[in-house]
Amino acid sequence: MSIRTPSASNNDGNAIKRMLRKCNDFRSTPAAVLTVSTMAVFSDTVVYGLIVPFLPDIVQDKLGMSSSANGILFGTFGLGVLIGAPISAYISDRWNMRKWPMIIGLLGLGATSVLFALGNAFWELVVARLAQGLSSGITWAVGLAMIADVYSGEGMGKAMGVAFSGFTVGYLGGPVLGGVIYGAGGTHAIAIFVGAIAAVDLIFRLLIIEPKNMQPARTSQTGSLADVDPIQPGVQSADGADAGATPAAELSLMNRPPGSVKEETGDIESGPQARSAAGLPGSIDAKEIIDSEPTRPERRTTMWDLLKEWPILACCVATVTVTGASGSFEPTLPIHMAEEYGTSPTIIGVVFIALVIPSMIAGIVAGRFTDNERILNYVAPYGRFAFMIVGSVLAAIAVACVGATRNIAGLVVSLAVVGFLCGVAAVPIMSTMGVHVYRMGGDAYAKVYALFNIAYSVGVIIIPTVLPPLMNAVGFAATLGVVSAILVFGAIVLTIQPTMMLRKYGRAAFIGENARTFL
């Protein structure tokens, strides 16, 4: 029989104290913000997608309504986001407050989701879905702004890639969980699951420290998230090099606070608008870059100011087309599989895994490559838009292939390809918007991600509402052909400005130390 000595007890106590101290220290790190924001995005989107497999069972079989009612419920959610995102963004940016809007949004999302799961009338489902969208708008706009608060440059792209993986797992994994849980215990089991996931997420959000009280993360030359440390500006690494330095002038600007760069304007005027990719700033003398805190514009940036910036507007269009294409399967695929193959809600949920895993992988991989300096220089001046354009065009082809399949095996393979390519096209959107706001002064992160949510909502409102009746009229394959055309349209819009830049300045102007800033 072993006897624990006092020294052993002291060692155990010290180990527990050290562990608690590390946990407490972690609360105030950028990594903690990324963890909480990714968890928030996952919770929000998994709740959104839970209803997909069993919605026809409730709306058509239980309530005796047509398939168009499915689209109305998806569109109502988007309308809620359209209202909630800009309001929460204004409040969050105006008072520089992130934590409590996130908590309020979660409480609303959990309560309304339980109400939706237990609703017995269509109007109850509509009201609950609208309230879900309101709460979701808060979570998205403020959650992504939290990431942009503490990550910049290459780090922002990789952090947004991680967050996008959370979005993907929730957005596309929700139908999988919904089918399994509904098949096991019905709507009551769905309500219990939503309550549980909301409780876990609430704990995460309560423990986080406000981002404004943290030191921002800086990226090393490698840009690896593992190399990101919350260091003071000007602190040097072990080899004497500045930890935030990057060799290219464009990334030097992105990794340094706005307002700390003296620009040679040439034939271009200076200022927040001119620093945008639309204004094409002149060459940047890296020797004149100094460390300081971000200089905020004298007048706060509004959403209208953001929409005047072509990169932001183009990203909004891409959000509508890419996320709309991903979401096109939610109102159409369950109906198609039930009618064509007699598939149960559980099997429909499992089939959605084909979209989940490849898109999750794309989120992580694309997040690392779409902000890599060498790759961006190679595809200059298209930059991050190159990934969106190529991903959209290839995804359009893959979506058309889904419509042409005649068996479940082919459907699964085609969906996997669509999931990966839509992930490649979607990941750069969030980082591009964040980096552009950083160049403008960094005072409108919540607003720009509110615009992302609004664009997302437009896609969610229009596409799910239109596709079910369209599918009744022209069939599943022709409907997905329309979705493919939407993706191609988005790709064309994305090519406009970079092509104009290329024709005006030539590719040589975007290469080297004094390269013009591009997308």
Short mmCIF file of C-alpha atoms in Angstrom, two decimals:
data_model
loop_
_atom_site.label_atom_id
_atom_site.label_comp_id
_atom_site.label_asym_id
_atom_site.label_seq_id
_atom_site.Cartn_x
_atom_site.Cartn_y
_atom_site.Cartn_z
CA MET A 1 0.00 0.00 0.00
CA SER A 2 1.55 3.29 -1.14
CA ILE A 3 1.54 6.35 1.08
CA ARG A 4 1.40 9.80 -0.51
CA THR A 5 3.98 12.07 1.07
CA PRO A 6 3.37 15.80 1.66
CA SER A 7 5.90 16.63 -1.05
CA ALA A 8 3.97 14.51 -3.56
CA SER A 9 0.75 16.32 -2.65
CA ASN A 10 2.52 19.67 -3.04
CA ASN A 11 3.80 18.64 -6.47
CA ASP A 12 0.28 17.69 -7.53
CA GLY A 13 -1.03 21.00 -6.23
CA ASN A 14 1.66 22.94 -8.06
CA ALA A 15 0.95 21.05 -11.27
CA ILE A 16 -2.74 21.94 -11.02
CA LYS A 17 -1.87 25.58 -10.35
CA ARG A 18 0.45 25.66 -13.35
CA MET A 19 -2.24 24.13 -15.54
CA LEU A 20 -4.82 26.65 -14.34
CA ARG A 21 -2.36 29.48 -14.89
CA LYS A 22 -1.72 28.31 -18.45
CA CYS A 23 -5.45 28.09 -19.10
CA ASN A 24 -5.95 31.59 -17.71
CA ASP A 25 -3.10 32.94 -19.84
CA PHE A 26 -4.55 31.23 -22.92
CA ARG A 27 -7.80 33.20 -22.50
CA SER A 28 -6.04 36.39 -23.55
CA THR A 29 -4.22 35.06 -26.63
CA PRO A 30 -5.14 35.36 -30.33
CA ALA A 31 -5.33 31.57 -30.45
CA ALA A 32 -8.14 31.70 -27.88
CA VAL A 33 -10.03 34.22 -30.02
CA LEU A 34 -9.63 31.96 -33.05
CA THR A 35 -10.84 28.95 -31.04
CA VAL A 36 -13.92 30.73 -29.71
CA SER A 37 -14.80 32.33 -33.05
CA THR A 38 -14.43 29.03 -34.91
CA MET A 39 -16.58 27.31 -32.29
CA ALA A 40 -19.16 30.09 -32.64
CA VAL A 41 -19.28 29.81 -36.42
CA PHE A 42 -19.55 26.03 -36.16
CA SER A 43 -22.41 26.19 -33.64
CA ASP A 44 -24.29 28.72 -35.71
CA THR A 45 -24.03 26.86 -38.99
CA VAL A 46 -24.65 23.40 -37.56
CA VAL A 47 -27.92 24.67 -36.09
CA TYR A 48 -28.80 26.17 -39.48
CA GLY A 49 -28.25 22.86 -41.29
CA LEU A 50 -29.84 20.49 -38.76
CA ILE A 51 -33.29 20.84 -40.29
CA VAL A 52 -32.29 19.96 -43.86
CA PRO A 53 -32.90 16.16 -43.84
CA PHE A 54 -36.18 16.15 -41.92
CA LEU A 55 -37.70 19.40 -43.21
CA PRO A 56 -39.69 17.64 -46.00
CA ASP A 57 -40.93 15.16 -43.39
CA ILE A 58 -42.30 18.00 -41.23
CA VAL A 59 -43.47 20.51 -43.84
CA GLN A 60 -44.80 18.18 -46.53
CA ASP A 61 -45.93 15.13 -44.54
CA LYS A 62 -46.87 16.59 -41.16
CA LEU A 63 -48.17 20.03 -42.19
CA GLY A 64 -49.31 19.05 -45.71
CA MET A 65 -47.63 21.99 -47.47
CA SER A 66 -45.88 22.17 -50.84
CA SER A 67 -42.11 21.96 -51.36
CA SER A 68 -42.01 25.74 -51.91
CA ALA A 69 -42.55 26.14 -48.16
CA ASN A 70 -39.09 24.61 -47.62
CA GLY A 71 -37.53 27.45 -49.57
CA ILE A 72 -39.54 30.02 -47.58
CA LEU A 73 -38.04 28.74 -44.32
CA PHE A 74 -34.50 28.93 -45.67
CA GLY A 75 -35.18 32.39 -47.07
CA THR A 76 -36.64 33.58 -43.77
CA PHE A 77 -33.40 32.64 -42.04
CA GLY A 78 -31.48 34.73 -44.55
CA LEU A 79 -33.81 37.67 -43.96
CA GLY A 80 -33.03 37.48 -40.24
CA VAL A 81 -29.30 37.57 -40.93
CA LEU A 82 -29.86 40.51 -43.26
CA ILE A 83 -31.35 42.45 -40.35
CA GLY A 84 -29.17 41.25 -37.48
CA ALA A 85 -25.71 41.51 -39.06
CA PRO A 86 -25.55 45.26 -39.84
CA ILE A 87 -27.13 46.31 -36.55
CA SER A 88 -24.75 44.21 -34.45
CA ALA A 89 -21.80 45.33 -36.61
CA TYR A 90 -22.57 49.00 -36.02
CA ILE A 91 -22.86 48.50 -32.25
CA SER A 92 -19.76 46.33 -32.06
CA ASP A 93 -17.54 48.69 -34.08
CA ARG A 94 -19.00 51.86 -32.53
CA TRP A 95 -18.23 50.80 -28.96
CA ASN A 96 -15.38 48.40 -29.77
CA MET A 97 -17.23 45.60 -28.04
CA ARG A 98 -17.10 41.97 -29.20
CA LYS A 99 -17.64 39.57 -26.30
CA TRP A 100 -21.13 40.49 -25.12
CA PRO A 101 -22.78 40.74 -28.54
CA MET A 102 -21.43 37.23 -29.17
CA ILE A 103 -22.98 35.98 -25.93
CA ILE A 104 -26.33 37.64 -26.66
CA GLY A 105 -26.33 36.18 -30.15
CA LEU A 106 -25.68 32.68 -28.83
CA LEU A 107 -28.46 32.85 -26.23
CA GLY A 108 -30.89 33.98 -28.91
CA LEU A 109 -29.75 31.28 -31.32
CA GLY A 110 -30.13 28.50 -28.75
CA ALA A 111 -33.59 29.62 -27.60
CA THR A 112 -35.01 30.11 -31.10
CA SER A 113 -33.55 26.85 -32.37
CA VAL A 114 -35.27 24.89 -29.62
CA LEU A 115 -38.49 26.75 -30.45
CA PHE A 116 -38.13 25.77 -34.11
CA ALA A 117 -37.55 22.10 -33.26
CA LEU A 118 -40.71 22.01 -31.12
CA GLY A 119 -42.94 24.15 -33.38
CA ASN A 120 -46.25 22.62 -34.50
CA ALA A 121 -47.51 25.26 -36.94
CA PHE A 122 -45.91 26.75 -40.03
CA TRP A 123 -46.10 30.32 -38.71
CA GLU A 124 -44.24 29.20 -35.59
CA LEU A 125 -41.50 27.74 -37.77
CA VAL A 126 -41.29 30.99 -39.78
CA VAL A 127 -41.00 33.17 -36.65
CA ALA A 128 -38.40 30.87 -35.08
CA ARG A 129 -36.39 30.74 -38.30
CA LEU A 130 -36.43 34.55 -38.58
CA ALA A 131 -35.19 34.88 -34.97
CA GLN A 132 -32.52 32.26 -35.71
CA GLY A 133 -31.27 34.42 -38.55
CA LEU A 134 -31.15 37.53 -36.35
CA SER A 135 -29.01 35.72 -33.79
CA SER A 136 -26.85 34.19 -36.50
CA GLY A 137 -26.12 37.62 -37.98
CA ILE A 138 -24.69 38.76 -34.65
CA THR A 139 -22.47 35.70 -34.30
CA TRP A 140 -21.04 35.91 -37.80
CA ALA A 141 -20.35 39.63 -38.02
CA VAL A 142 -18.82 39.94 -34.55
CA GLY A 143 -17.05 36.56 -34.53
CA LEU A 144 -15.10 37.19 -37.74
CA ALA A 145 -14.33 40.74 -36.59
CA MET A 146 -12.75 39.28 -33.45
CA ILE A 147 -10.35 37.29 -35.61
CA ALA A 148 -9.47 40.34 -37.70
CA ASP A 149 -8.82 42.29 -34.49
CA VAL A 150 -5.93 40.05 -33.48
CA TYR A 151 -4.58 38.63 -36.76
CA SER A 152 -3.17 40.55 -39.71
CA GLY A 153 -1.23 39.87 -42.91
CA GLU A 154 -0.58 36.21 -43.66
CA GLY A 155 -1.85 35.29 -40.21
CA MET A 156 -5.31 36.61 -41.04
CA GLY A 157 -5.60 34.41 -44.11
CA LYS A 158 -4.64 31.28 -42.23
CA ALA A 159 -6.85 32.16 -39.27
CA MET A 160 -9.80 32.76 -41.60
CA GLY A 161 -9.05 29.39 -43.20
CA VAL A 162 -9.42 27.72 -39.80
CA ALA A 163 -12.66 29.63 -39.15
CA PHE A 164 -13.94 28.61 -42.57
CA SER A 165 -13.31 24.98 -41.66
CA GLY A 166 -15.58 25.49 -38.64
CA PHE A 167 -18.15 27.03 -40.96
CA THR A 168 -17.85 24.13 -43.37
CA VAL A 169 -18.16 21.42 -40.74
CA GLY A 170 -21.24 23.12 -39.29
CA TYR A 171 -22.84 24.25 -42.54
CA LEU A 172 -22.50 20.92 -44.30
CA GLY A 173 -22.24 18.67 -41.24
CA GLY A 174 -25.49 20.00 -39.80
CA PRO A 175 -27.59 17.97 -42.24
CA VAL A 176 -25.59 14.85 -41.33
CA LEU A 177 -26.22 15.30 -37.61
CA GLY A 178 -29.81 16.36 -38.26
CA GLY A 179 -30.59 13.17 -40.16
CA VAL A 180 -29.02 10.89 -37.56
CA ILE A 181 -30.47 12.67 -34.50
CA TYR A 182 -33.94 13.04 -36.00
CA GLY A 183 -33.96 9.39 -37.01
CA ALA A 184 -33.03 8.38 -33.46
CA GLY A 185 -35.29 10.61 -31.38
CA GLY A 186 -37.34 13.01 -33.51
CA THR A 187 -37.71 16.74 -32.92
CA HIS A 188 -37.29 16.43 -29.15
CA ALA A 189 -33.84 14.92 -29.65
CA ILE A 190 -32.99 17.83 -31.97
CA ALA A 191 -34.06 20.34 -29.28
CA ILE A 192 -31.88 18.61 -26.65
CA PHE A 193 -28.87 18.58 -28.97
CA VAL A 194 -29.24 22.29 -29.75
CA GLY A 195 -29.50 23.12 -26.05
CA ALA A 196 -26.36 21.11 -25.30
CA ILE A 197 -24.21 22.64 -28.03
CA ALA A 198 -25.37 26.13 -27.04
CA ALA A 199 -24.38 25.49 -23.42
CA VAL A 200 -20.86 24.37 -24.38
CA ASP A 201 -20.41 27.33 -26.72
CA LEU A 202 -21.62 29.72 -24.02
CA ILE A 203 -18.87 28.55 -21.66
CA PHE A 204 -16.26 29.26 -24.33
CA ARG A 205 -17.63 32.75 -24.98
CA LEU A 206 -17.87 33.65 -21.30
CA LEU A 207 -14.23 32.73 -20.68
CA ILE A 208 -12.71 34.71 -23.54
CA ILE A 209 -11.07 38.11 -22.93
CA GLU A 210 -12.16 41.09 -25.03
CA PRO A 211 -9.84 41.27 -28.10
CA LYS A 212 -9.21 44.99 -27.49
CA ASN A 213 -7.37 43.98 -24.29
CA MET A 214 -5.02 41.63 -26.15
CA GLN A 215 -1.78 42.11 -28.02
CA PRO A 216 -2.35 41.40 -31.74
CA ALA A 217 -0.67 38.44 -33.35
CA ARG A 218 2.19 39.05 -35.76
CA THR A 219 3.30 36.64 -38.44
CA SER A 220 6.79 35.48 -39.16
CA GLN A 221 8.12 35.23 -42.70
CA THR A 222 6.79 31.71 -42.93
CA GLY A 223 3.34 32.93 -41.96
CA SER A 224 2.62 29.71 -40.08
CA LEU A 225 0.02 29.91 -37.36
CA ALA A 226 2.45 28.02 -35.19
CA ASP A 227 4.84 30.93 -35.59
CA VAL A 228 2.31 33.57 -34.58
CA ASP A 229 3.08 35.14 -31.23
CA PRO A 230 1.38 38.00 -29.40
CA ILE A 231 4.48 40.24 -29.37
CA GLN A 232 4.95 43.95 -29.00
CA PRO A 233 5.63 45.93 -32.18
CA GLY A 234 9.33 46.15 -32.85
CA VAL A 235 10.29 43.07 -30.82
CA GLN A 236 12.96 41.10 -32.61
CA SER A 237 13.27 37.39 -33.05
CA ALA A 238 16.22 35.34 -31.89
CA ASP A 239 18.15 35.96 -35.09
CA GLY A 240 17.72 39.70 -34.77
CA ALA A 241 15.14 40.05 -37.51
CA ASP A 242 11.87 41.78 -36.88
CA ALA A 243 9.28 39.09 -36.19
CA GLY A 244 6.66 40.87 -38.21
CA ALA A 245 8.84 41.61 -41.22
CA THR A 246 8.17 40.25 -44.66
CA PRO A 247 10.28 40.77 -47.76
CA ALA A 248 7.59 42.15 -50.06
CA ALA A 249 6.32 45.69 -49.76
CA GLU A 250 2.70 44.59 -49.99
CA LEU A 251 2.94 42.26 -47.02
CA SER A 252 5.02 44.80 -45.14
CA LEU A 253 2.11 47.16 -45.44
CA MET A 254 -0.39 44.51 -44.41
CA ASN A 255 1.61 43.41 -41.38
CA ARG A 256 2.20 46.96 -40.16
CA PRO A 257 -0.36 49.27 -38.61
CA PRO A 258 -2.19 51.50 -41.08
CA GLY A 259 -1.08 55.08 -40.84
CA SER A 260 2.53 54.08 -40.05
CA VAL A 261 3.52 53.90 -43.72
CA LYS A 262 4.72 56.86 -45.77
CA GLU A 263 3.77 56.24 -49.37
CA GLU A 264 5.26 57.67 -52.55
CA THR A 265 2.02 58.62 -54.23
CA GLY A 266 3.23 59.23 -57.75
CA ASP A 267 0.13 59.75 -59.89
CA ILE A 268 -2.13 58.27 -57.24
CA GLU A 269 -3.57 60.23 -54.34
CA SER A 270 -3.05 59.01 -50.78
CA GLY A 271 -5.69 58.20 -48.19
CA PRO A 272 -7.78 55.20 -47.19
CA GLN A 273 -9.55 54.98 -50.52
CA ALA A 274 -6.33 55.30 -52.53
CA ARG A 275 -4.64 52.65 -50.45
CA SER A 276 -7.24 50.15 -51.65
CA ALA A 277 -6.64 47.79 -54.49
CA ALA A 278 -9.10 49.84 -56.51
CA GLY A 279 -6.96 52.94 -56.07
CA LEU A 280 -3.63 51.18 -56.62
CA PRO A 281 -1.21 52.96 -54.26
CA GLY A 282 2.21 53.98 -55.54
CA SER A 283 5.45 52.29 -54.58
CA ILE A 284 6.21 51.82 -50.90
CA ASP A 285 9.58 52.51 -49.34
CA ALA A 286 10.01 49.74 -46.79
CA LYS A 287 12.71 51.74 -44.99
CA GLU A 288 10.14 54.33 -44.01
CA ILE A 289 7.92 51.82 -42.24
CA ILE A 290 7.89 52.31 -38.47
CA ASP A 291 6.10 50.59 -35.62
CA SER A 292 3.16 52.35 -34.02
CA GLU A 293 -0.43 51.75 -33.06
CA PRO A 294 -3.00 51.77 -35.89
CA THR A 295 -4.10 55.25 -36.87
CA ARG A 296 -7.87 55.37 -37.10
CA PRO A 297 -9.51 57.52 -39.78
CA GLU A 298 -10.93 60.82 -38.54
CA ARG A 299 -14.37 59.76 -39.82
CA ARG A 300 -15.55 56.27 -39.08
CA THR A 301 -15.80 54.02 -42.12
CA THR A 302 -19.40 53.22 -43.02
CA MET A 303 -20.83 50.26 -44.89
CA TRP A 304 -21.41 52.53 -47.86
CA ASP A 305 -17.72 53.48 -47.83
CA LEU A 306 -16.87 49.78 -47.89
CA LEU A 307 -19.20 49.05 -50.80
CA LYS A 308 -17.49 51.78 -52.84
CA GLU A 309 -14.32 49.67 -52.68
CA TRP A 310 -14.31 47.30 -55.66
CA PRO A 311 -12.52 44.41 -53.87
CA ILE A 312 -15.17 44.47 -51.13
CA LEU A 313 -18.04 44.65 -53.61
CA ALA A 314 -16.56 41.85 -55.73
CA CYS A 315 -16.11 39.70 -52.60
CA CYS A 316 -19.78 40.26 -51.75
CA VAL A 317 -20.77 39.06 -55.23
CA ALA A 318 -18.52 36.01 -54.82
CA THR A 319 -20.11 35.30 -51.44
CA VAL A 320 -23.56 35.26 -53.00
CA THR A 321 -22.51 32.94 -55.81
CA VAL A 322 -20.16 30.56 -53.99
CA THR A 323 -22.04 30.10 -50.72
CA GLY A 324 -25.29 30.16 -52.64
CA ALA A 325 -24.04 27.32 -54.81
CA SER A 326 -22.99 25.34 -51.73
CA GLY A 327 -26.39 25.95 -50.16
CA SER A 328 -28.29 25.03 -53.31
CA PHE A 329 -28.20 21.36 -52.33
CA GLU A 330 -30.00 21.86 -49.02
CA PRO A 331 -33.49 22.56 -50.42
CA THR A 332 -33.07 20.43 -53.57
CA LEU A 333 -31.02 17.33 -52.78
CA PRO A 334 -33.31 15.90 -50.04
CA ILE A 335 -36.35 16.23 -52.32
CA HIS A 336 -34.47 14.77 -55.31
CA MET A 337 -33.14 11.80 -53.33
CA ALA A 338 -36.49 11.09 -51.69
CA GLU A 339 -38.33 11.13 -55.04
CA GLU A 340 -35.64 9.49 -57.20
CA TYR A 341 -34.24 6.88 -54.82
CA GLY A 342 -36.75 6.75 -51.94
CA THR A 343 -33.97 7.71 -49.53
CA SER A 344 -34.67 8.13 -45.79
CA PRO A 345 -33.74 11.32 -43.84
CA THR A 346 -30.89 9.44 -42.15
CA ILE A 347 -29.29 8.39 -45.46
CA ILE A 348 -29.78 11.90 -46.86
CA GLY A 349 -27.88 13.27 -43.87
CA VAL A 350 -25.05 10.79 -44.40
CA VAL A 351 -24.75 11.70 -48.09
CA PHE A 352 -24.05 15.31 -47.07
CA ILE A 353 -20.76 14.04 -45.57
CA ALA A 354 -19.49 14.01 -49.16
CA LEU A 355 -19.68 17.81 -49.08
CA VAL A 356 -18.38 18.22 -45.53
CA ILE A 357 -14.98 16.53 -45.42
CA PRO A 358 -13.53 17.81 -48.73
CA SER A 359 -14.70 21.35 -47.99
CA MET A 360 -13.17 21.20 -44.52
CA ILE A 361 -9.85 20.07 -46.01
CA ALA A 362 -10.06 22.85 -48.60
CA GLY A 363 -10.60 25.39 -45.82
CA ILE A 364 -7.38 24.45 -44.04
CA VAL A 365 -5.25 23.94 -47.15
CA ALA A 366 -6.50 26.96 -49.09
CA GLY A 367 -6.15 29.14 -46.01
CA ARG A 368 -2.42 28.41 -45.96
CA PHE A 369 -1.84 28.95 -49.67
CA THR A 370 -4.14 31.88 -50.48
CA ASP A 371 -2.06 34.27 -48.35
CA ASN A 372 1.35 32.86 -49.26
CA GLU A 373 3.48 35.73 -50.57
CA ARG A 374 5.22 33.77 -53.32
CA ILE A 375 1.99 32.33 -54.66
CA LEU A 376 0.24 35.71 -54.59
CA ASN A 377 3.14 37.30 -56.47
CA TYR A 378 3.05 34.50 -59.02
CA VAL A 379 -0.62 35.17 -59.83
CA ALA A 380 -0.39 38.99 -59.48
CA PRO A 381 -2.38 41.15 -59.95
CA TYR A 382 -5.20 38.62 -59.51
CA GLY A 383 -3.81 37.63 -56.10
CA ARG A 384 -6.41 35.98 -53.89
CA PHE A 385 -9.03 36.50 -56.58
CA ALA A 386 -7.23 33.86 -58.68
CA PHE A 387 -8.29 31.17 -56.20
CA MET A 388 -11.87 32.44 -56.18
CA ILE A 389 -12.02 32.55 -59.98
CA VAL A 390 -10.51 29.12 -60.64
CA GLY A 391 -12.46 27.54 -57.77
CA SER A 392 -15.74 29.00 -59.03
CA VAL A 393 -15.28 27.86 -62.64
CA LEU A 394 -14.25 24.32 -61.69
CA ALA A 395 -17.04 24.14 -59.10
CA ALA A 396 -19.53 25.13 -61.83
CA ILE A 397 -18.44 22.12 -63.87
CA ALA A 398 -18.68 19.83 -60.83
CA VAL A 399 -22.19 21.09 -59.94
CA ALA A 400 -23.35 20.30 -63.47
CA CYS A 401 -21.93 16.78 -63.02
CA VAL A 402 -24.03 16.33 -59.86
CA GLY A 403 -27.15 17.02 -61.91
CA ALA A 404 -26.07 14.48 -64.54
CA THR A 405 -25.55 11.54 -62.12
CA ARG A 406 -28.01 8.67 -62.16
CA ASN A 407 -27.02 6.77 -59.01
CA ILE A 408 -26.11 7.54 -55.40
CA ALA A 409 -22.44 6.52 -55.83
CA GLY A 410 -21.92 9.04 -58.62
CA LEU A 411 -23.81 11.63 -56.60
CA VAL A 412 -21.47 11.19 -53.63
CA VAL A 413 -18.31 11.50 -55.75
CA SER A 414 -19.57 14.61 -57.53
CA LEU A 415 -20.64 16.22 -54.26
CA ALA A 416 -17.15 15.62 -52.81
CA VAL A 417 -15.56 17.46 -55.74
CA VAL A 418 -18.07 20.32 -55.38
CA GLY A 419 -17.35 20.59 -51.65
CA PHE A 420 -13.59 20.88 -52.18
CA LEU A 421 -13.79 23.39 -55.04
CA CYS A 422 -16.35 25.61 -53.32
CA GLY A 423 -14.04 25.61 -50.31
CA VAL A 424 -11.12 26.78 -52.44
CA ALA A 425 -13.27 29.56 -53.90
CA ALA A 426 -14.77 30.68 -50.58
CA VAL A 427 -11.80 30.74 -48.17
CA PRO A 428 -10.00 33.78 -49.69
CA ILE A 429 -13.16 35.89 -49.48
CA MET A 430 -13.00 36.46 -45.73
CA SER A 431 -9.27 37.16 -45.59
CA THR A 432 -9.42 39.48 -48.62
CA MET A 433 -12.14 41.56 -46.98
CA GLY A 434 -10.24 41.71 -43.69
CA VAL A 435 -6.91 42.68 -45.26
CA HIS A 436 -8.58 45.39 -47.34
CA VAL A 437 -10.21 46.92 -44.25
CA TYR A 438 -6.81 46.81 -42.54
CA ARG A 439 -5.37 48.85 -45.39
CA MET A 440 -8.24 51.33 -45.05
CA GLY A 441 -7.55 51.94 -41.37
CA GLY A 442 -8.87 48.87 -39.56
CA ASP A 443 -11.93 50.48 -37.95
CA ALA A 444 -14.66 48.50 -39.73
CA TYR A 445 -14.02 44.78 -39.30
CA ALA A 446 -17.48 44.04 -37.91
CA LYS A 447 -19.07 46.14 -40.67
CA VAL A 448 -17.21 44.38 -43.47
CA TYR A 449 -18.15 40.97 -42.09
CA ALA A 450 -21.71 42.21 -41.72
CA LEU A 451 -21.56 42.86 -45.47
CA PHE A 452 -20.25 39.30 -45.87
CA ASN A 453 -23.27 38.10 -43.91
CA ILE A 454 -25.65 40.25 -45.92
CA ALA A 455 -24.25 38.83 -49.15
CA TYR A 456 -24.49 35.35 -47.69
CA SER A 457 -28.09 36.09 -46.71
CA VAL A 458 -28.98 37.29 -50.20
CA GLY A 459 -27.76 33.95 -51.51
CA VAL A 460 -29.66 32.08 -48.82
CA ILE A 461 -32.84 34.08 -49.43
CA ILE A 462 -32.87 33.96 -53.23
CA ILE A 463 -31.43 30.58 -54.13
CA PRO A 464 -33.31 28.29 -51.69
CA THR A 465 -36.55 30.15 -52.36
CA VAL A 466 -36.25 29.96 -56.14
CA LEU A 467 -34.76 26.51 -56.64
CA PRO A 468 -37.57 24.20 -55.31
CA PRO A 469 -40.28 25.59 -57.63
CA LEU A 470 -37.72 25.78 -60.44
CA MET A 471 -36.89 22.12 -59.87
CA ASN A 472 -40.60 21.26 -60.04
CA ALA A 473 -40.75 22.98 -63.42
CA VAL A 474 -37.53 21.93 -65.16
CA GLY A 475 -36.10 19.06 -63.10
CA PHE A 476 -33.05 18.54 -60.87
CA ALA A 477 -30.38 18.53 -63.61
CA ALA A 478 -31.56 21.77 -65.26
CA THR A 479 -31.82 23.46 -61.86
CA LEU A 480 -28.19 22.66 -61.09
CA GLY A 481 -27.31 23.97 -64.54
CA VAL A 482 -28.67 27.33 -63.38
CA VAL A 483 -26.49 27.09 -60.25
CA SER A 484 -23.47 26.45 -62.48
CA ALA A 485 -24.26 29.56 -64.50
CA ILE A 486 -24.43 31.59 -61.28
CA LEU A 487 -20.93 30.43 -60.33
CA VAL A 488 -19.55 31.36 -63.75
CA PHE A 489 -21.13 34.80 -63.45
CA GLY A 490 -19.38 35.31 -60.12
CA ALA A 491 -16.05 34.31 -61.66
CA ILE A 492 -16.51 36.83 -64.49
CA VAL A 493 -17.19 39.65 -62.01
CA LEU A 494 -14.02 38.76 -60.09
CA THR A 495 -11.85 39.02 -63.21
CA ILE A 496 -12.88 42.58 -64.14
CA GLN A 497 -10.62 44.75 -61.96
CA PRO A 498 -7.46 42.59 -61.96
CA THR A 499 -7.63 42.38 -65.75
CA MET A 500 -7.97 46.16 -65.99
CA MET A 501 -4.98 46.57 -63.65
CA LEU A 502 -2.95 44.14 -65.75
CA ARG A 503 -3.77 45.94 -69.01
CA LYS A 504 -2.97 49.36 -67.56
CA TYR A 505 0.28 48.66 -65.73
CA GLY A 506 1.61 45.35 -67.05
CA ARG A 507 2.59 42.42 -64.87
CA ALA A 508 6.07 43.79 -64.13
CA ALA A 509 4.53 46.57 -62.01
CA PHE A 510 3.29 43.99 -59.51
CA ILE A 511 6.58 42.15 -58.95
CA GLY A 512 9.50 43.02 -56.66
CA GLU A 513 10.19 45.13 -53.60
CA ASN A 514 8.32 48.21 -54.84
CA ALA A 515 5.44 46.31 -56.39
CA ARG A 516 2.06 47.97 -56.58
CA THR A 517 -0.43 46.72 -54.02
CA PHE A 518 -2.81 44.22 -55.55
CA LEU A 519 -5.70 42.07 -54.37
#
